Tab-separated table of C-alpha atoms and ligand atoms in Angstrom:
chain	number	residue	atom	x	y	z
A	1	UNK	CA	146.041	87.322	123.965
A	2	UNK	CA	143.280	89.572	123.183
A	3	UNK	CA	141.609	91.919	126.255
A	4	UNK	CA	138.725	90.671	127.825
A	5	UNK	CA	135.345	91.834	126.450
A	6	UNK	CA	132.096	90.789	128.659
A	7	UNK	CA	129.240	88.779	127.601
A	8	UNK	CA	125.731	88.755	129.445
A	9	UNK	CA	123.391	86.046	129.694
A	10	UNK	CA	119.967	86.634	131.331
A	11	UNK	CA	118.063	83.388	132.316
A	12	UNK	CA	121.763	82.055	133.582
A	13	UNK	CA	120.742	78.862	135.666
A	14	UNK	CA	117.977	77.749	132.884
A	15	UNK	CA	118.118	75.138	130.753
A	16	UNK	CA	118.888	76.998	127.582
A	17	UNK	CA	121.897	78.321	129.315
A	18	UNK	CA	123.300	75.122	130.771
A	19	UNK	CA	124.085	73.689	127.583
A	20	UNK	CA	125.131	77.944	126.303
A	21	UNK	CA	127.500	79.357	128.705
A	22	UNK	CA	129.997	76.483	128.493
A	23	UNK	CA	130.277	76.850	124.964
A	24	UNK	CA	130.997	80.178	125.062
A	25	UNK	CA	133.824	79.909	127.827
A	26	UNK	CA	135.233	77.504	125.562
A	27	UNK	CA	135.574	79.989	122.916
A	28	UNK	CA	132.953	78.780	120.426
A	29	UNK	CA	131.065	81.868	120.184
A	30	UNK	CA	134.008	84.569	119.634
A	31	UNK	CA	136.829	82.789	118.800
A	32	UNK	CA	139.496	80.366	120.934
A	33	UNK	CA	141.482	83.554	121.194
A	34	UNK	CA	139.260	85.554	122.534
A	35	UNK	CA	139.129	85.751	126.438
A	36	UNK	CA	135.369	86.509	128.114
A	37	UNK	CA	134.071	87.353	131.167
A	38	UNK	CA	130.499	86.206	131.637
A	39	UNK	CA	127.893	88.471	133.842
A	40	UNK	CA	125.173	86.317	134.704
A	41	UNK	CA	121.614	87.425	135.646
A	42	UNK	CA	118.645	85.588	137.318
A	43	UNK	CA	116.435	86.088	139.544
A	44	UNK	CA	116.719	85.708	142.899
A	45	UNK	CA	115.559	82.561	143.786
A	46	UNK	CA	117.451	81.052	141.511
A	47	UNK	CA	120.820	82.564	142.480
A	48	UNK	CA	121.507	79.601	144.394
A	49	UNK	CA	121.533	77.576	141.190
A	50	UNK	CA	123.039	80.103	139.635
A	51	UNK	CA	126.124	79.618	142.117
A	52	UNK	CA	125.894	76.157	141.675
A	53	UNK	CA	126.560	76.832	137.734
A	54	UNK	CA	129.148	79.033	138.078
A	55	UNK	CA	131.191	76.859	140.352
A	56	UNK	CA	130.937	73.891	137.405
A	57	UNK	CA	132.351	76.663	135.178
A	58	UNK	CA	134.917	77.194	137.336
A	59	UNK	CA	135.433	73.565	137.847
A	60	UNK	CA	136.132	73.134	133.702
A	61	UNK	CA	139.122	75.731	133.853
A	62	UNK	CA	138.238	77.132	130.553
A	63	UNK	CA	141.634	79.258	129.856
A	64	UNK	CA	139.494	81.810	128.432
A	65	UNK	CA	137.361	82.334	130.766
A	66	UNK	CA	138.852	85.685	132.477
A	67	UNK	CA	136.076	86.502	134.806
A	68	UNK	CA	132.196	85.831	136.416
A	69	UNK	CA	129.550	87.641	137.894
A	70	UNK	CA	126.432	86.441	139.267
A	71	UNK	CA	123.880	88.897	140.053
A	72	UNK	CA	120.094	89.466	140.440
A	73	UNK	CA	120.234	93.067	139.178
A	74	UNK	CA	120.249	94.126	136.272
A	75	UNK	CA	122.035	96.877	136.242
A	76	UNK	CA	125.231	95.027	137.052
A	77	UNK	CA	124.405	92.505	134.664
A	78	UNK	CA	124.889	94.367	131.964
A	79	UNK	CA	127.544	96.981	133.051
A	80	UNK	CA	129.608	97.573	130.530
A	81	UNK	CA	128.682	94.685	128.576
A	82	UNK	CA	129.898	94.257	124.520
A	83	UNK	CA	127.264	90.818	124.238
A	84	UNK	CA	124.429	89.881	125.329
A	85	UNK	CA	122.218	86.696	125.633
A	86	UNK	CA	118.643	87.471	126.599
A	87	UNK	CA	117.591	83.955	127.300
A	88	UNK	CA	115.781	84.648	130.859
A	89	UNK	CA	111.738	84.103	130.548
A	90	UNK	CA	109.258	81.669	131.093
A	91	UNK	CA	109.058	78.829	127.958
A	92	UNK	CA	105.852	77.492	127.087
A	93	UNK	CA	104.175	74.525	127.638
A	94	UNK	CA	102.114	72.126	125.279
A	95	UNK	CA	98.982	73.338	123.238
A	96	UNK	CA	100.635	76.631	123.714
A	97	UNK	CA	101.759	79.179	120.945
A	98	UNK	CA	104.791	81.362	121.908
A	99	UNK	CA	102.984	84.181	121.675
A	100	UNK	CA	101.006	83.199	124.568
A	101	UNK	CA	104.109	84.209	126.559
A	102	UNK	CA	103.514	87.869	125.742
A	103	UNK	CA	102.001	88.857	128.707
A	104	UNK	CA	104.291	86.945	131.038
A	105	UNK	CA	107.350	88.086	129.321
A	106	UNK	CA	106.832	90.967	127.580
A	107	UNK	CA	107.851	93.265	130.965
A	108	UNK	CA	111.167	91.129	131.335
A	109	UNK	CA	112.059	93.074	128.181
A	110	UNK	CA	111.239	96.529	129.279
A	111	UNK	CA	113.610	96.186	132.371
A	112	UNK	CA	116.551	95.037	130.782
A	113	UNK	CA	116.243	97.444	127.359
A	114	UNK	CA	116.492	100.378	129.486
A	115	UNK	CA	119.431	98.557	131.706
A	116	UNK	CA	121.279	97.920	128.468
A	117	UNK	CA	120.850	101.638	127.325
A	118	UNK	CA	121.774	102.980	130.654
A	119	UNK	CA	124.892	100.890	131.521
A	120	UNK	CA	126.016	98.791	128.444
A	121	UNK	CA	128.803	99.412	125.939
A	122	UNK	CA	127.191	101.526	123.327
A	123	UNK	CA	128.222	99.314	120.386
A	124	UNK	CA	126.908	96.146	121.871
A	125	UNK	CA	125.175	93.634	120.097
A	126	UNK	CA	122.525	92.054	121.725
A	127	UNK	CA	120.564	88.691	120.898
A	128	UNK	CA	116.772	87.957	122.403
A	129	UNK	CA	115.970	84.232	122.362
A	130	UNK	CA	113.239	84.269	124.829
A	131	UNK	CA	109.924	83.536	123.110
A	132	UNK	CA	108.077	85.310	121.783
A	133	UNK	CA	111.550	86.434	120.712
A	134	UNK	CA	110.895	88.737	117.965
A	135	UNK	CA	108.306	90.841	119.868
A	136	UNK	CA	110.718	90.904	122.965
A	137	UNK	CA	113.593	92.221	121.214
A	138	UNK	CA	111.203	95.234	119.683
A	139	UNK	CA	110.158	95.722	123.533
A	140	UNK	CA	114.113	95.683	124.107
A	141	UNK	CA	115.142	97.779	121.137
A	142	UNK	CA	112.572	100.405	122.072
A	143	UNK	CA	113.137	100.609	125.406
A	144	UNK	CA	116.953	101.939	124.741
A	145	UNK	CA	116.868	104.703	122.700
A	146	UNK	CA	120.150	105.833	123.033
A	147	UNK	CA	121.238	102.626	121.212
A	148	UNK	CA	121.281	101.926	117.419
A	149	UNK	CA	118.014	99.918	116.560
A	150	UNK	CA	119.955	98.224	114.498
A	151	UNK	CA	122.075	95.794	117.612
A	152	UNK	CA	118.994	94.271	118.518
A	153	UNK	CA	118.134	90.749	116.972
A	154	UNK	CA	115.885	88.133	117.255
A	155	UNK	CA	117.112	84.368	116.766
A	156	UNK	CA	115.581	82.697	114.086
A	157	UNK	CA	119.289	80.407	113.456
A	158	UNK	CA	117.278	77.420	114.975
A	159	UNK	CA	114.603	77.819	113.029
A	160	UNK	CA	117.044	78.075	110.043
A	161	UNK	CA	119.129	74.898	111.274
A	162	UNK	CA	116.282	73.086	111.417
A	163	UNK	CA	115.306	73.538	107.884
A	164	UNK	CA	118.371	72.911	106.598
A	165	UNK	CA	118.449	69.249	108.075
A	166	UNK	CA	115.601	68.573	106.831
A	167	UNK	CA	116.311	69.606	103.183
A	168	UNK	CA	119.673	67.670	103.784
A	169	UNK	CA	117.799	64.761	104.706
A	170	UNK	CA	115.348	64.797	102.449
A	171	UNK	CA	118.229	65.062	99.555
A	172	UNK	CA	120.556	62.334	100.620
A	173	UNK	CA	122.758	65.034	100.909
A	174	UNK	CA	124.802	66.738	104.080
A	175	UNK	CA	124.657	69.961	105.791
A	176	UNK	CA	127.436	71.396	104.053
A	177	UNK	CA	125.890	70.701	100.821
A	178	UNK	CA	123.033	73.509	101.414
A	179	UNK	CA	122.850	76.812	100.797
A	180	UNK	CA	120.720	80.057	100.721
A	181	UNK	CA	117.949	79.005	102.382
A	182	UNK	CA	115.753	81.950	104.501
A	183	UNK	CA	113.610	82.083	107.594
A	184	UNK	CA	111.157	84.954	106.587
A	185	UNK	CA	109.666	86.962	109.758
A	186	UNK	CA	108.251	85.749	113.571
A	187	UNK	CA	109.659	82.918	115.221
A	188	UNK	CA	106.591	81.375	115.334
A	189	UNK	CA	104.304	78.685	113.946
A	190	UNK	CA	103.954	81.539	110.672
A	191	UNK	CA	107.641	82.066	110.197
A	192	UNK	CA	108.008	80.996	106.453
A	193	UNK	CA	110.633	79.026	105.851
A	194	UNK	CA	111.899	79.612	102.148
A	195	UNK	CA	114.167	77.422	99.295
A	196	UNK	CA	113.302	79.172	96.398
A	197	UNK	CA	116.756	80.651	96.605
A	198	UNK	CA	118.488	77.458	98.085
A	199	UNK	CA	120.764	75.103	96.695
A	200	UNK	CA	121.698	71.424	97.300
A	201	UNK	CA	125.154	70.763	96.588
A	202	UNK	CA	125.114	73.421	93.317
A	203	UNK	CA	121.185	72.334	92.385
A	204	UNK	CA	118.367	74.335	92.819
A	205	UNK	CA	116.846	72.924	96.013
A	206	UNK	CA	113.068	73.545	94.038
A	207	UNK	CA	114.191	71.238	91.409
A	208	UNK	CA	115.192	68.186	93.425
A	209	UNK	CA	112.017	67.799	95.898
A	210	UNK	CA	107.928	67.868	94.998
A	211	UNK	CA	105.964	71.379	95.485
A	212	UNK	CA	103.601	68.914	97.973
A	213	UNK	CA	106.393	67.911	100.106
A	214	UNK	CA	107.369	71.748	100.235
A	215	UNK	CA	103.964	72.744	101.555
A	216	UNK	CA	102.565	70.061	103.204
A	217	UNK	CA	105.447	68.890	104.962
A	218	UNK	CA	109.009	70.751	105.138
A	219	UNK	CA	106.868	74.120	105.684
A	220	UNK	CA	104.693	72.617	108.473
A	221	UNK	CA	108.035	70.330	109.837
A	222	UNK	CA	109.983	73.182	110.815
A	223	UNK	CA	107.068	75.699	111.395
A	224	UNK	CA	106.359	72.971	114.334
A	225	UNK	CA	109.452	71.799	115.219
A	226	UNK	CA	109.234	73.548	118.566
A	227	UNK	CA	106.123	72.076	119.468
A	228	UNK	CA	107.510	68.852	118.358
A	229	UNK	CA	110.266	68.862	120.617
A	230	UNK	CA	108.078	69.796	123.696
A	231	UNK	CA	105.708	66.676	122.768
A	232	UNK	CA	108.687	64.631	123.080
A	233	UNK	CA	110.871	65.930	125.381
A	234	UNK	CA	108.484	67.306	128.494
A	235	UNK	CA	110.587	70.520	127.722
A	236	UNK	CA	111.151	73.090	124.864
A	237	UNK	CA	114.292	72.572	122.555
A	238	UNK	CA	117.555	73.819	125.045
A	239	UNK	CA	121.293	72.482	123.367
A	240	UNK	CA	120.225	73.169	119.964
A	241	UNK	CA	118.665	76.519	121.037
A	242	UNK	CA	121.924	76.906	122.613
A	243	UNK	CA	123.823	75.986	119.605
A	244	UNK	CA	121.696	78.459	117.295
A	245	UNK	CA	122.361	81.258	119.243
A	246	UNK	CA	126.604	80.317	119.322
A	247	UNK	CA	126.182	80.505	115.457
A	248	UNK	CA	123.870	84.063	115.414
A	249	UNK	CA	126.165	85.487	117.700
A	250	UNK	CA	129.481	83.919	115.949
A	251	UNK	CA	128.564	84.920	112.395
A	252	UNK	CA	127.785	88.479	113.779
A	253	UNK	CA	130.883	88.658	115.569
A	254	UNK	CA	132.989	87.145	112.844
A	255	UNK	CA	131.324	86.763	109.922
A	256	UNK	CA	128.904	85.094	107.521
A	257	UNK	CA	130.451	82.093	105.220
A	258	UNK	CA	131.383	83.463	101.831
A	259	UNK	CA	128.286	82.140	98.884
A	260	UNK	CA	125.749	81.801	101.712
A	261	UNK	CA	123.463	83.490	104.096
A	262	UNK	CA	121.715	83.189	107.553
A	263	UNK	CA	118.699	83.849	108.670
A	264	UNK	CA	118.311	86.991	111.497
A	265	UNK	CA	115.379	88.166	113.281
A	266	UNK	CA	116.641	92.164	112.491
A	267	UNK	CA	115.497	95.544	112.191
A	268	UNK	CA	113.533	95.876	109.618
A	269	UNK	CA	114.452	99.129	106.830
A	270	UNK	CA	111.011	98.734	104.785
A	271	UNK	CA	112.772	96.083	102.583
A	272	UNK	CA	110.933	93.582	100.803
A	273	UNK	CA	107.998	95.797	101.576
A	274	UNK	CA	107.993	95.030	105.538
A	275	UNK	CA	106.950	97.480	108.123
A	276	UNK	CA	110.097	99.396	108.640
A	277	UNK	CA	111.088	99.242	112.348
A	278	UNK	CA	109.315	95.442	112.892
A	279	UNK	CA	112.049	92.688	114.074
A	280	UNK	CA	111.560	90.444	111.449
A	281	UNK	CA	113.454	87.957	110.063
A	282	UNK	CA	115.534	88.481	106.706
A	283	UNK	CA	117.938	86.798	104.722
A	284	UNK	CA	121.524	88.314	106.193
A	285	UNK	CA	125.298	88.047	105.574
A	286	UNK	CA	127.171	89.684	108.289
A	287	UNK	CA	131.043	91.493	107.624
A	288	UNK	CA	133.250	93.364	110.308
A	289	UNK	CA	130.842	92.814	112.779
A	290	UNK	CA	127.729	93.590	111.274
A	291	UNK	CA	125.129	92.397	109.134
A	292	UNK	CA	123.191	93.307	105.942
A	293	UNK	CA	119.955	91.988	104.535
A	294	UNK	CA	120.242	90.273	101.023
A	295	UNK	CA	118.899	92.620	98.676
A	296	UNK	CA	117.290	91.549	95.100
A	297	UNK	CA	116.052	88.261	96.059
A	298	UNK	CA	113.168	87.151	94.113
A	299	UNK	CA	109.387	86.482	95.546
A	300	UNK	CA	107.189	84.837	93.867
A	301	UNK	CA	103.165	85.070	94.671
A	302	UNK	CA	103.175	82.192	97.330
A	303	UNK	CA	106.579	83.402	99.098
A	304	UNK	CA	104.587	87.055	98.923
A	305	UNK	CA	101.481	86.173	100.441
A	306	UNK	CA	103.765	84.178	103.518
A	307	UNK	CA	105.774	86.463	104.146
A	308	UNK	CA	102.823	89.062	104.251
A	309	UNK	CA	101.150	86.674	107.074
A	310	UNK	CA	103.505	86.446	109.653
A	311	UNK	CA	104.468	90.404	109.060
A	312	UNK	CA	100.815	90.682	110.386
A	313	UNK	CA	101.010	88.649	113.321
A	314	UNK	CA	104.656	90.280	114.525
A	315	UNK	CA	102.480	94.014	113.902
A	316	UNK	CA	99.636	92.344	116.105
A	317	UNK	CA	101.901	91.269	119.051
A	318	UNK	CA	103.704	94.526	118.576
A	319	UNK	CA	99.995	96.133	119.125
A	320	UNK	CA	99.173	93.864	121.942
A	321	UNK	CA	102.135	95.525	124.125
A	322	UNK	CA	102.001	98.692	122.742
A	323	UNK	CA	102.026	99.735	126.562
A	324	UNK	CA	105.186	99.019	126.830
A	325	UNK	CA	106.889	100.798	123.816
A	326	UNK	CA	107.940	104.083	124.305
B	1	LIG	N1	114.193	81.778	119.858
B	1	LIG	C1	114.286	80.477	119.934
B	1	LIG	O1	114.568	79.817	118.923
B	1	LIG	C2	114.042	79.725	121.207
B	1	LIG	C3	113.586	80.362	122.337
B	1	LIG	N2	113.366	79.678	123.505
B	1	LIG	C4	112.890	80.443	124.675
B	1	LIG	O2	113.980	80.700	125.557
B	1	LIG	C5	113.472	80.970	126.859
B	1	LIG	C6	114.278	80.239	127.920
B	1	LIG	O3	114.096	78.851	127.778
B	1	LIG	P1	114.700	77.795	128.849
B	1	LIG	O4	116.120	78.090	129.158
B	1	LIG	O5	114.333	76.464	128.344
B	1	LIG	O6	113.797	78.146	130.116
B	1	LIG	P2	114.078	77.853	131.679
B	1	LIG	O7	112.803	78.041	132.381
B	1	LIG	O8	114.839	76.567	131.841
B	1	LIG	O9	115.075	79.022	132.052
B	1	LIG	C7	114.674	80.353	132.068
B	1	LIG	C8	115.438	81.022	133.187
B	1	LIG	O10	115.165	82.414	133.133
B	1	LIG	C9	115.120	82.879	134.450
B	1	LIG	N3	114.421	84.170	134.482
B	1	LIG	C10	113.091	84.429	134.518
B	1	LIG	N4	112.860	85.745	134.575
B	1	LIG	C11	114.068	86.344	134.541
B	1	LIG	C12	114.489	87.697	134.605
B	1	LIG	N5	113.623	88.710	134.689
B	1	LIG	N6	115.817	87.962	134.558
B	1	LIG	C13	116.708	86.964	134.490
B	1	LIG	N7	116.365	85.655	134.467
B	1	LIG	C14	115.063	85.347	134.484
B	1	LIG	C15	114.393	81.775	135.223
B	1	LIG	O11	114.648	81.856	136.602
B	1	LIG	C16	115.010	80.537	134.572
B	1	LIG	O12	116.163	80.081	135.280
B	1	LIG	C17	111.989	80.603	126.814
B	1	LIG	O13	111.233	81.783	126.636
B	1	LIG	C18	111.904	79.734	125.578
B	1	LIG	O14	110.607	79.741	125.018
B	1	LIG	C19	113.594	78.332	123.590
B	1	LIG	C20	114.070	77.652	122.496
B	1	LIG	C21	114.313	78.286	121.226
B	2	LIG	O1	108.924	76.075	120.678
B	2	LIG	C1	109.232	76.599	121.756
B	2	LIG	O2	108.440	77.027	122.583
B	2	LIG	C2	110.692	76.766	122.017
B	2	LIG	C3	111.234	77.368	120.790
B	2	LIG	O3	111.132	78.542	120.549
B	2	LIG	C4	111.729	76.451	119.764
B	2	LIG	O4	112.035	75.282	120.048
B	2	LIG	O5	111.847	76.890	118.619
């Protein structure tokens, strides 16, 4: 048996969470030989609930589940920690935009960057999935200089799961049939979800559907999937949220699939032309625990100007908390 590394997840008694820490004391996230313990952070009205949570975990006797802590500080929360799941902040509403969470969330992120620099492991790799996410994990990243820029990520997975259901779907064909498909930039109604590169079991995705159903429905379909799910749910999307961040943090941890690619809200190195130092999300493969971005993949004029419009709105939120970047 491996030693125990220690996973954090912020946002502990929400619903994101309900369906996440399970999954990961089961072992789906780093591997069913791979013991965790899980530090838990909320606030503290919620510890309560929190308790209640941690005493169902207990109740599953996960085998790998080596150890809890529940805390409203986060300080503790992160001591020492190798992972971690920033899922604690408010989730909007409908007729909202996640960017309307800025200003409500935006200070969550402050805190707990300069908690992870001061007390986590120094090679941890941490994964923001409270909205807006992107902007949060540059408020994160900056706030913890003493860490590599490069271990903070946004999750755009669910963004990129959803697209490649509905491709699927569209296609007759299965999941495992597509490949190569990219979630350009924000988590947000401009991400810019692209299958110029994408394949369908071996055929060029492009080829097999109409340029009107790209545009006027897959792009808007998953662009408002969120919003979708709030409409019918009374609530924003929480197991499959859960399940996209399992696969981020898996594929980081463990690696990409050989002949594909995922899509990670990451640091951004100037390539493709985007603002160097935005979190923006890229095509990645990920090896020995980390990940790359795709190089040499072709953009045509439409994919350009897309990807160009939600780089603008991730530098506008970025500008709209500049108070909180150091
Ligand atoms: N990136 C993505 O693809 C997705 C992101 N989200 C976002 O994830 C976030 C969480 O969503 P839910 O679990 O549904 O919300 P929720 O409201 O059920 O849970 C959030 C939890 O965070 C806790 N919390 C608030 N401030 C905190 C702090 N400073 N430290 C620790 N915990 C804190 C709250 O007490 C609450 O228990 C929302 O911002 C939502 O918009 C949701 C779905 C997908
Ligand atoms: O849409 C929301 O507010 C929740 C979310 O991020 C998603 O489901 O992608």
């Amino acid at each position: 048996m491996k030693a125990p590394v220690r996973v954090t997840v912020t946002g502990a008694a929400g619903q994101i969470s309900y369906s996440l820490l399970f999954r990961i004391a089961a072992g789906e996230m780093l591997g069913k030989d791979q013991p965790v313990i899980l530090q838990m952070l909320e606030i503290t009205p919620a510890l309560e609930a929190l308790k209640g949570v941690a005493m169902e975990l207990d109740d599953c006797a996960f085998p790998l589940l080596a150890g809890m802590v529940c805390t409203d500080d986060a300080n503790v929360a992160f001591k020492d920690t190798d992972y971690a799941l920033l899922v604690g902040a408010r989730p909007r509403g409908p007729g909202m935009e996640r960017k309307d969470l800025l200003e409500a969330n935006a200070a969550i992120f402050s805190v707990q960057g300069k908690a992870i620099n001061d007390h986590a492991n120094k090679n941890i790799k941490v994964l923001v999935v409270g909205n807006p996410a992107n902007t949060n994990a540059l408020i994160a990243q900056r706030n913890a200089p003493d860490i590599d820029p490069r271990q903070f990520t946004a999750m755009t997975r669910l963004d990129h799961n959803r697209a490649q259901t509905q491709i699927a779907q569209k296609t007759g064909k299965t999941i495992n049939d597509v490949k190569k498909l990219t979630i350009w930039g924000n988590h947000s109604s401009t991400q810019y979800p692209d299958l110029h590169q994408a394949t369908v079991d071996g055929a060029d995705a492009m080829g097999l559907i109409e340029q009107s159903w790209y545009e006027n429905e897959f792009i808007p379909v998953v662009q408002q999937r969120g919003a979708a799910i709030i409409k019918a749910r009374g609530a924003s999307s929480a197991a499959s949220a859960a399940n996209a961040a399992i696969f981020h943090m898996r594929d980081w941890a463990l690696g990409t699939t050989e002949g594909d690619w995922v899509s990670m809200g990451v640091y951004s190195d100037g390539s493709y032309g985007i603002e160097k130092g935005l979190i923006y999300s890229f095509p990645c493969v990920c090896k020995n625990g980390d990940w790359e971005i795709v190089q040499g993949v072709s953009i045509n004029e439409f994919s350009k100007a897309k990807m160009l419009a939600t780089e603008k709105e991730l530098q506008e939120e970025r500008d709209a908390v500049k108070a909180l970047l150091p």
